[in-house]
Coordinates of N, CA, C and O and ligand atoms in Angstrom, one line a residue:
M1 N -7.0 -30.9 -14.3 CA -6.8 -29.9 -13.0 C -4.5 -29.1 -13.2 O -3.9 -30.7 -13.2
R2 N -4.9 -28.2 -13.4 CA -3.4 -27.4 -13.8 C -2.8 -27.5 -12.0 O -3.2 -26.3 -11.4
I3 N -1.4 -27.8 -11.4 CA -1.0 -27.8 -10.5 C -0.5 -27.9 -10.5 O 1.1 -28.4 -11.2
Y4 N 0.9 -26.1 -9.7 CA 2.2 -26.2 -10.0 C 2.2 -26.5 -8.4 O 1.9 -25.8 -7.4
L5 N 3.7 -26.9 -8.4 CA 4.3 -27.9 -6.9 C 5.5 -27.6 -6.8 O 6.8 -27.2 -8.1
G6 N 6.5 -26.8 -5.9 CA 6.9 -26.7 -5.5 C 8.0 -27.1 -3.8 O 6.3 -27.1 -2.8
S7 N 8.8 -27.2 -3.6 CA 9.3 -27.4 -2.0 C 10.6 -26.9 -1.7 O 11.5 -26.4 -2.7
D8 N 11.0 -26.7 -1.1 CA 12.5 -26.6 -0.6 C 13.3 -27.5 0.0 O 12.4 -28.7 -0.5
H9 N 14.9 -27.7 0.3 CA 15.0 -29.1 0.7 C 14.3 -29.9 1.6 O 14.0 -31.3 1.3
A10 N 14.2 -29.4 2.2 CA 13.2 -30.3 3.6 C 11.9 -30.5 3.2 O 11.0 -31.7 3.7
G11 N 11.0 -30.3 2.4 CA 10.0 -30.5 2.0 C 9.8 -31.5 0.4 O 9.4 -31.9 0.1
Y12 N 11.1 -31.6 -0.2 CA 11.3 -32.6 -1.2 C 11.0 -33.6 -1.0 O 10.1 -34.0 -2.3
A13 N 11.4 -34.4 -0.4 CA 10.5 -36.4 -0.1 C 9.0 -36.0 0.0 O 8.6 -36.6 -1.0
F14 N 8.3 -35.3 0.8 CA 7.2 -34.9 0.6 C 6.7 -34.7 -0.9 O 5.4 -35.0 -1.3
K15 N 7.5 -33.8 -1.1 CA 6.7 -33.4 -2.6 C 6.5 -34.4 -4.1 O 6.1 -34.2 -4.4
E16 N 7.6 -35.1 -3.6 CA 8.2 -36.2 -4.6 C 6.6 -37.0 -4.6 O 6.0 -37.7 -5.1
N17 N 6.6 -37.6 -3.5 CA 5.5 -38.3 -2.7 C 3.6 -37.8 -3.6 O 3.0 -38.7 -4.1
L18 N 3.6 -36.6 -3.3 CA 2.7 -35.7 -3.4 C 2.5 -36.0 -4.4 O 1.3 -36.1 -5.5
Q19 N 4.0 -35.4 -5.5 CA 3.4 -35.3 -7.0 C 3.2 -36.6 -7.4 O 2.6 -36.7 -8.7
K20 N 4.0 -37.7 -7.4 CA 3.3 -39.1 -7.9 C 1.6 -39.1 -7.3 O 0.9 -39.6 -8.5
H21 N 0.9 -39.4 -6.2 CA -0.6 -39.2 -6.6 C -0.9 -38.7 -7.1 O -1.7 -39.0 -8.0
L22 N -0.7 -37.1 -7.3 CA -1.5 -36.4 -8.4 C -1.2 -36.3 -9.7 O -2.6 -36.5 -10.4
K23 N -0.1 -36.7 -10.1 CA -0.5 -37.6 -11.6 C -1.3 -38.7 -11.6 O -1.5 -38.8 -13.2
G24 N -1.1 -39.8 -10.8 CA -2.2 -40.7 -10.8 C -3.8 -40.6 -11.0 O -4.2 -41.2 -11.6
Q25 N -3.7 -39.0 -10.2 CA -5.3 -39.1 -9.7 C -5.2 -38.3 -11.4 O -6.8 -37.9 -11.7
G26 N -4.9 -38.2 -12.5 CA -4.9 -37.3 -14.1 C -4.8 -35.7 -13.7 O -4.8 -35.1 -15.2
H27 N -3.9 -35.4 -12.7 CA -3.8 -33.5 -13.0 C -2.7 -33.8 -13.6 O -1.8 -34.2 -14.1
S28 N -2.5 -32.7 -14.6 CA -1.0 -32.0 -14.8 C -0.6 -30.9 -14.1 O -1.0 -29.8 -13.2
V29 N 0.6 -31.7 -13.4 CA 1.8 -31.3 -12.5 C 2.8 -30.4 -13.2 O 3.3 -31.6 -14.1
V30 N 3.1 -29.6 -13.0 CA 4.3 -29.0 -13.3 C 4.9 -28.6 -12.0 O 4.7 -27.6 -11.0
D31 N 6.1 -29.2 -11.9 CA 6.8 -29.6 -11.1 C 8.1 -28.0 -11.2 O 9.1 -28.4 -12.0
L32 N 8.6 -27.3 -10.2 CA 9.3 -26.6 -10.4 C 10.6 -26.6 -9.3 O 11.0 -25.5 -9.0
G33 N 10.8 -27.7 -8.5 CA 12.1 -27.8 -7.7 C 11.5 -27.9 -6.5 O 9.9 -27.6 -6.3
A34 N 12.0 -28.3 -5.5 CA 13.7 -28.0 -5.5 C 13.4 -29.8 -6.1 O 12.2 -30.8 -6.3
F35 N 14.2 -30.1 -6.6 CA 14.8 -31.3 -7.6 C 15.9 -32.4 -7.2 O 16.1 -33.2 -7.2
N36 N 16.5 -31.9 -5.4 CA 16.7 -32.9 -4.9 C 17.0 -32.4 -3.7 O 16.0 -31.2 -2.9
E37 N 17.8 -32.6 -2.6 CA 17.8 -32.6 -0.9 C 19.3 -31.0 -0.9 O 19.4 -31.1 0.7
D38 N 19.6 -30.7 -1.9 CA 20.2 -29.8 -1.5 C 19.8 -28.3 -1.3 O 18.6 -28.0 -1.5
D39 N 20.6 -27.6 0.1 CA 19.9 -26.5 0.3 C 19.2 -25.4 -0.2 O 20.4 -25.1 -1.7
V40 N 18.5 -25.2 -1.3 CA 17.8 -23.8 -1.7 C 16.7 -23.5 -0.6 O 16.1 -23.3 0.2
D41 N 16.5 -21.8 -1.2 CA 15.9 -21.2 -0.3 C 14.8 -20.6 -0.2 O 14.1 -20.6 -2.1
Y42 N 13.5 -20.8 0.2 CA 12.5 -21.5 0.4 C 11.2 -20.2 -0.3 O 10.2 -20.1 -1.4
P43 N 11.7 -18.7 -0.1 CA 11.2 -17.6 -1.1 C 11.3 -18.0 -3.3 O 10.4 -17.4 -3.3
D44 N 12.5 -18.4 -2.9 CA 12.8 -18.1 -4.7 C 11.8 -19.0 -5.2 O 11.2 -18.8 -5.7
I45 N 11.5 -20.4 -4.6 CA 10.5 -21.5 -5.2 C 8.9 -20.8 -4.8 O 8.6 -21.0 -6.2
A46 N 9.0 -20.6 -3.5 CA 7.5 -19.6 -3.6 C 7.2 -18.4 -4.9 O 5.9 -18.6 -5.3
H47 N 7.7 -18.0 -4.6 CA 8.0 -16.9 -5.4 C 7.9 -17.4 -6.8 O 6.3 -16.9 -7.7
E48 N 8.7 -18.2 -8.0 CA 8.3 -18.7 -9.1 C 6.9 -19.4 -9.1 O 6.3 -19.3 -10.1
V49 N 6.6 -20.1 -7.9 CA 5.7 -21.0 -8.2 C 3.8 -20.4 -8.4 O 3.3 -20.5 -9.0
T50 N 3.6 -19.4 -7.0 CA 3.1 -18.8 -7.1 C 2.7 -17.3 -7.9 O 1.6 -17.4 -8.4
D51 N 4.0 -17.5 -8.7 CA 3.9 -16.3 -10.5 C 2.9 -16.4 -10.8 O 2.2 -16.5 -12.1
K52 N 3.4 -18.4 -11.7 CA 2.9 -18.8 -12.1 C 1.3 -19.4 -12.1 O 0.4 -19.2 -13.0
V53 N 0.8 -19.4 -10.6 CA -0.6 -19.9 -10.6 C -1.5 -18.6 -10.6 O -2.4 -18.5 -11.2
V54 N -0.9 -17.4 -10.1 CA -1.2 -16.2 -10.8 C -1.5 -16.0 -12.1 O -2.8 -14.9 -12.8
E55 N -0.6 -16.4 -12.9 CA -1.1 -16.0 -14.5 C -1.7 -17.3 -15.1 O -2.2 -16.6 -16.2
N56 N -2.0 -18.1 -14.4 CA -2.7 -18.9 -15.2 C -4.2 -19.7 -14.4 O -4.5 -20.1 -13.6
P57 N -5.6 -18.7 -15.1 CA -6.8 -18.8 -14.3 C -7.2 -20.2 -14.3 O -7.0 -20.9 -15.1
G58 N -7.6 -20.5 -13.2 CA -7.8 -22.4 -12.8 C -6.8 -22.9 -12.1 O -7.3 -23.9 -11.7
A59 N -5.9 -22.6 -11.9 CA -4.5 -23.5 -11.9 C -4.6 -23.3 -10.1 O -5.2 -22.3 -9.3
Y60 N -3.9 -24.1 -9.5 CA -3.7 -23.9 -8.2 C -2.2 -24.2 -7.7 O -1.7 -24.6 -9.2
G61 N -1.9 -24.4 -6.8 CA -0.1 -24.4 -6.5 C 0.1 -24.7 -4.8 O -1.1 -24.9 -4.0
I62 N 0.6 -26.5 -4.8 CA 1.0 -26.4 -3.6 C 2.7 -26.2 -3.2 O 3.2 -26.7 -4.2
L63 N 2.4 -25.6 -2.1 CA 4.3 -25.8 -1.7 C 4.2 -25.7 0.0 O 3.6 -26.2 0.7
I64 N 5.5 -27.1 0.2 CA 5.8 -27.6 1.1 C 7.4 -27.0 1.4 O 8.3 -27.0 0.9
C65 N 7.4 -26.8 2.4 CA 9.1 -26.5 3.0 C 8.5 -27.5 4.9 O 7.4 -28.4 4.6
G66 N 9.6 -27.0 5.5 CA 9.7 -27.6 7.1 C 8.5 -27.6 7.6 O 7.9 -28.8 8.5
T67 N 8.2 -25.9 7.6 CA 7.0 -25.9 8.5 C 5.5 -25.3 8.1 O 4.6 -25.5 8.0
G68 N 6.1 -25.1 6.6 CA 4.8 -24.4 6.0 C 4.8 -22.6 5.8 O 4.0 -22.3 5.1
I69 N 5.6 -22.8 6.7 CA 5.0 -20.6 7.1 C 6.0 -19.9 6.1 O 5.7 -19.3 5.8
G70 N 7.0 -20.1 6.2 CA 8.3 -19.6 5.4 C 7.8 -19.2 3.8 O 7.3 -18.6 3.6
M71 N 7.0 -20.6 3.6 CA 6.6 -20.6 2.0 C 5.0 -20.3 1.2 O 5.0 -19.3 1.3
S72 N 4.2 -20.1 2.9 CA 3.1 -19.4 2.6 C 3.2 -17.8 2.9 O 2.2 -17.0 2.3
M73 N 4.3 -17.1 3.8 CA 4.8 -15.7 3.7 C 5.2 -15.3 2.4 O 4.3 -14.5 1.5
A74 N 5.6 -16.0 1.7 CA 6.9 -15.4 0.6 C 5.3 -15.6 -0.3 O 6.0 -15.2 -1.0
S75 N 5.0 -16.9 -0.2 CA 3.5 -16.7 -1.8 C 2.6 -15.4 -1.3 O 2.4 -15.3 -2.6
N76 N 2.4 -15.4 -0.1 CA 1.1 -13.9 0.4 C 1.6 -12.8 0.1 O 0.8 -11.6 -0.2
D77 N 3.0 -12.6 -0.5 CA 3.7 -11.8 -0.8 C 3.0 -11.5 -2.5 O 3.0 -9.5 -2.3
N78 N 2.6 -12.2 -3.0 CA 1.9 -11.6 -4.1 C 0.6 -11.1 -4.2 O -0.2 -11.8 -3.5
K79 N 0.6 -9.9 -4.7 CA -0.8 -9.4 -4.1 C -2.7 -10.4 -5.1 O -3.4 -10.3 -4.4
R80 N -1.8 -11.5 -5.8 CA -3.6 -12.2 -6.2 C -2.9 -13.4 -5.7 O -3.4 -14.8 -5.9
A81 N -2.1 -13.8 -4.6 CA -2.1 -14.9 -3.9 C -3.0 -15.2 -2.5 O -3.2 -14.3 -1.9
R82 N -3.7 -16.6 -2.4 CA -4.1 -16.4 -1.0 C -3.6 -17.8 -0.7 O -4.2 -18.6 -1.5
A83 N -2.7 -17.9 -0.4 CA -2.1 -18.9 0.3 C -2.2 -19.6 2.1 O -2.5 -18.7 2.4
A84 N -2.9 -20.6 2.1 CA -3.3 -21.0 3.1 C -2.1 -22.1 4.0 O -2.1 -23.2 3.2
L85 N -2.0 -21.5 4.3 CA -1.0 -23.0 5.7 C -1.7 -23.6 6.2 O -2.9 -23.6 7.0
C86 N -2.0 -25.2 5.9 CA -2.8 -26.4 6.5 C -2.1 -27.6 6.8 O -1.4 -27.7 6.5
T87 N -2.3 -27.9 8.0 CA -2.3 -28.9 8.7 C -3.5 -30.0 9.4 O -3.3 -31.4 9.6
D88 N -4.2 -30.0 8.2 CA -5.7 -31.1 8.5 C -6.2 -30.4 7.4 O -6.5 -29.7 6.9
E89 N -7.4 -32.1 7.0 CA -8.1 -31.7 6.3 C -9.6 -30.5 6.4 O -9.7 -30.0 5.1
H90 N -9.8 -30.1 7.4 CA -11.1 -29.4 7.7 C -10.1 -28.1 7.8 O -11.1 -27.5 6.4
M91 N -9.2 -27.7 7.7 CA -8.3 -26.1 7.1 C -8.6 -26.1 5.9 O -8.7 -25.7 5.1
A92 N -8.1 -27.0 4.8 CA -8.0 -27.0 3.5 C -9.5 -27.0 3.0 O -9.7 -26.4 2.1
E93 N -10.6 -27.9 3.8 CA -11.7 -27.2 2.9 C -12.2 -26.0 3.6 O -12.5 -25.5 2.5
M94 N -11.7 -25.7 4.3 CA -12.8 -23.8 4.8 C -11.7 -23.0 3.8 O -11.5 -22.2 3.6
A95 N -10.5 -23.8 3.3 CA -9.2 -22.3 2.9 C -10.1 -22.6 1.5 O -9.9 -21.3 0.9
R96 N -10.4 -23.7 0.6 CA -11.2 -23.1 -0.2 C -12.4 -22.6 0.1 O -13.3 -21.9 -0.9
K97 N -13.5 -23.7 0.6 CA -14.6 -22.7 0.9 C -15.0 -21.2 1.2 O -16.1 -20.8 0.6
H98 N -14.7 -20.8 2.2 CA -14.5 -19.2 2.8 C -13.3 -19.2 2.2 O -13.9 -17.6 2.2
N99 N -12.3 -18.7 2.1 CA -11.3 -18.0 1.4 C -11.0 -17.8 0.3 O -10.0 -17.3 -0.6
N100 N -11.5 -18.8 -0.2 CA -11.1 -19.2 -2.4 C -9.6 -19.4 -1.8 O -9.2 -18.4 -3.3
A101 N -9.1 -20.2 -1.2 CA -6.8 -19.7 -1.6 C -7.3 -20.4 -2.8 O -7.6 -21.7 -3.1
N102 N -5.7 -20.0 -3.4 CA -5.7 -20.8 -4.9 C -3.9 -21.5 -4.5 O -3.2 -22.4 -5.0
M103 N -3.4 -21.4 -3.1 CA -2.2 -21.8 -3.2 C -2.5 -22.5 -1.8 O -3.0 -21.9 -0.6
L104 N -1.4 -24.0 -1.5 CA -2.0 -24.7 -0.3 C -0.4 -25.0 0.4 O 0.0 -25.1 -0.6
C105 N -0.4 -24.5 1.3 CA 0.8 -24.6 1.7 C 1.0 -26.0 2.9 O 0.7 -26.1 3.7
M106 N 1.7 -27.0 3.0 CA 2.0 -27.5 3.8 C 3.5 -27.7 4.4 O 4.4 -27.4 3.9
G107 N 3.8 -28.1 5.7 CA 4.9 -28.4 6.7 C 5.6 -30.0 6.6 O 4.7 -30.6 7.2
A108 N 6.4 -30.0 5.7 CA 6.8 -31.8 5.6 C 7.8 -32.6 7.2 O 8.0 -33.3 7.6
R109 N 7.8 -31.0 8.3 CA 8.2 -31.7 9.4 C 7.4 -31.5 10.4 O 7.6 -31.2 11.8
V110 N 6.2 -31.4 10.1 CA 4.7 -31.3 11.0 C 3.2 -32.2 10.3 O 3.3 -32.7 11.7
I111 N 3.9 -32.3 9.6 CA 2.8 -33.9 9.5 C 3.0 -34.6 8.2 O 4.5 -34.6 8.1
D112 N 3.1 -36.1 8.0 CA 3.5 -36.6 7.6 C 3.0 -36.5 5.9 O 1.4 -36.4 5.6
S113 N 3.5 -37.5 5.0 CA 2.7 -36.8 3.4 C 2.1 -37.7 2.9 O 1.1 -37.4 2.2
G114 N 1.5 -39.0 4.0 CA 0.3 -39.6 3.7 C -0.9 -38.7 4.0 O -2.1 -38.4 3.1
L115 N -0.5 -38.0 5.3 CA -1.9 -37.1 5.2 C -1.9 -35.9 4.4 O -3.0 -34.9 4.1
G116 N -0.8 -35.6 3.5 CA -0.2 -34.2 3.3 C -1.4 -34.6 1.7 O -1.8 -33.7 1.4
I117 N -1.1 -35.5 1.9 CA -2.1 -36.2 0.3 C -3.6 -36.2 0.9 O -4.1 -35.4 -0.2
K118 N -4.1 -36.4 1.7 CA -5.6 -36.6 2.2 C -5.6 -34.6 2.3 O -7.0 -34.3 2.2
I119 N -5.1 -33.9 2.5 CA -4.8 -32.5 3.0 C -4.9 -31.7 1.8 O -5.8 -31.1 1.0
A120 N -4.1 -32.3 0.4 CA -4.5 -31.6 -1.0 C -5.6 -32.1 -1.7 O -6.2 -31.2 -2.2
D121 N -5.9 -33.8 -1.7 CA -7.2 -34.2 -2.2 C -8.4 -32.9 -1.9 O -9.4 -32.9 -2.9
K122 N -8.3 -33.0 -0.6 CA -9.5 -32.1 0.3 C -9.4 -30.7 -0.9 O -10.4 -30.1 -0.7
F123 N -8.4 -30.4 -0.7 CA -8.1 -28.5 -1.1 C -8.9 -28.8 -2.5 O -9.2 -27.9 -2.6
L124 N -8.2 -29.9 -3.7 CA -8.6 -29.5 -4.8 C -10.5 -29.9 -5.5 O -10.2 -29.6 -5.9
N125 N -10.5 -30.4 -4.6 CA -12.2 -30.9 -4.5 C -13.0 -30.7 -3.9 O -13.8 -30.8 -3.8
T126 N -12.8 -29.2 -3.1 CA -13.5 -28.7 -3.2 C -13.7 -27.1 -3.4 O -12.8 -26.7 -3.7
E127 N -15.2 -26.7 -3.5 CA -15.5 -25.1 -3.9 C -15.3 -24.3 -3.8 O -15.8 -24.0 -2.8
F128 N -15.2 -23.2 -3.9 CA -15.5 -21.8 -3.2 C -17.1 -21.2 -3.0 O -17.4 -21.5 -3.9
E129 N -17.3 -21.2 -1.6 CA -18.5 -20.7 -1.9 C -19.0 -19.8 -2.5 O -19.0 -18.8 -1.4
S130 N -19.3 -19.2 -3.9 CA -19.4 -17.7 -4.5 C -20.3 -17.4 -4.5 O -21.0 -16.5 -4.5
H131 N -21.6 -18.5 -4.0 CA -22.6 -18.0 -4.1 C -22.8 -17.0 -2.7 O -24.2 -16.4 -2.6
E132 N -22.2 -17.4 -1.6 CA -22.2 -16.6 -0.5 C -21.5 -15.2 -0.2 O -20.5 -15.0 -0.1
E133 N -22.7 -13.9 -0.5 CA -21.8 -12.6 -0.9 C -20.9 -12.8 0.3 O -19.8 -11.7 0.4
R134 N -20.9 -13.1 1.7 CA -20.2 -13.0 2.8 C -19.1 -13.1 2.5 O -17.7 -12.6 3.0
H135 N -18.9 -14.4 1.9 CA -17.3 -14.9 1.5 C -16.5 -13.5 1.2 O -15.6 -13.8 0.3
V136 N -17.6 -13.7 -0.3 CA -16.8 -13.0 -1.8 C -16.2 -11.8 -0.8 O -15.2 -11.1 -1.9
R137 N -17.1 -11.2 0.1 CA -16.6 -9.7 0.6 C -15.7 -9.6 1.3 O -14.8 -8.6 0.8
R138 N -15.6 -10.4 2.0 CA -14.6 -10.7 2.8 C -13.5 -11.7 2.4 O -12.2 -10.6 2.9
V139 N -13.6 -12.0 1.0 CA -11.8 -12.2 1.0 C -11.7 -10.7 0.1 O -10.0 -10.8 -0.5
N140 N -12.5 -10.0 -0.8 CA -12.4 -9.0 -1.2 C -11.5 -7.8 -0.6 O -10.7 -7.3 -1.3
K141 N -11.9 -7.5 0.8 CA -11.2 -6.9 1.4 C -9.6 -7.4 2.2 O -9.2 -6.8 3.0
I142 N -9.1 -8.9 1.7 CA -7.6 -8.9 2.6 C -6.9 -8.5 1.9 O -5.7 -8.3 3.0
K143 N -6.3 -8.0 0.5 CA -5.3 -7.4 0.2 C -5.9 -6.4 0.4 O -6.7 -5.6 -0.3
R144 N -4.6 -5.4 0.8 CA -5.0 -3.6 0.8 C -3.9 -3.1 0.1 O -3.0 -4.1 -0.5
N145 N -4.6 -2.2 -0.7 CA -3.1 -1.1 -1.0 C -2.4 -0.3 -0.4 O -2.4 0.6 -0.8
V146 N -2.2 -1.2 0.7 CA -1.2 0.1 1.4 C 0.7 0.5 1.3 O 0.5 -0.9 0.1
Ligands
RB5_1 C1 14.5 -25.0 6.8 O1 15.3 -25.3 7.2 C2 13.5 -24.6 7.1 O2 13.6 -23.4 7.8 C3 12.2 -24.5 6.2 O3 11.9 -25.4 5.3 C4 11.0 -23.6 6.2 O4 10.4 -24.6 7.4 C5 10.1 -22.1 6.6 O5 9.7 -21.9 6.9

């Protein structure tokens, strides 16, 4: 699976740990930074990672900042992004099954990176329930042309 990964300075160590795990699982991981703990603005990373994901069908994105909030807000600026901020495995499962999320956001100052790995695994190993018409209909209603 192709995964684009990004963090700001607050999520850097969390991202590095997650990246090791994902590569060990055989995923094709593209790390778009941050590459150290120097201050960086989370929207810059979120936009770069999200643009890659929507240009590459079947790819997923994972974004980490302090809370995951800024990353999810910035990612969802892209009309083809469905970024979900998850703090447990249940949220990750539902984000895929019901919301067809293509971006997972997490907060390194909210959860530890061990739980982050479990959340990412759940997210990446869960399919959208595309056979359920109600989920397809609702997902199609998320983005408005306003
Ligand atoms: C950086 O201090 C922090 O604001 C950022 O990582 C994130 O939590 C924003 O949503």
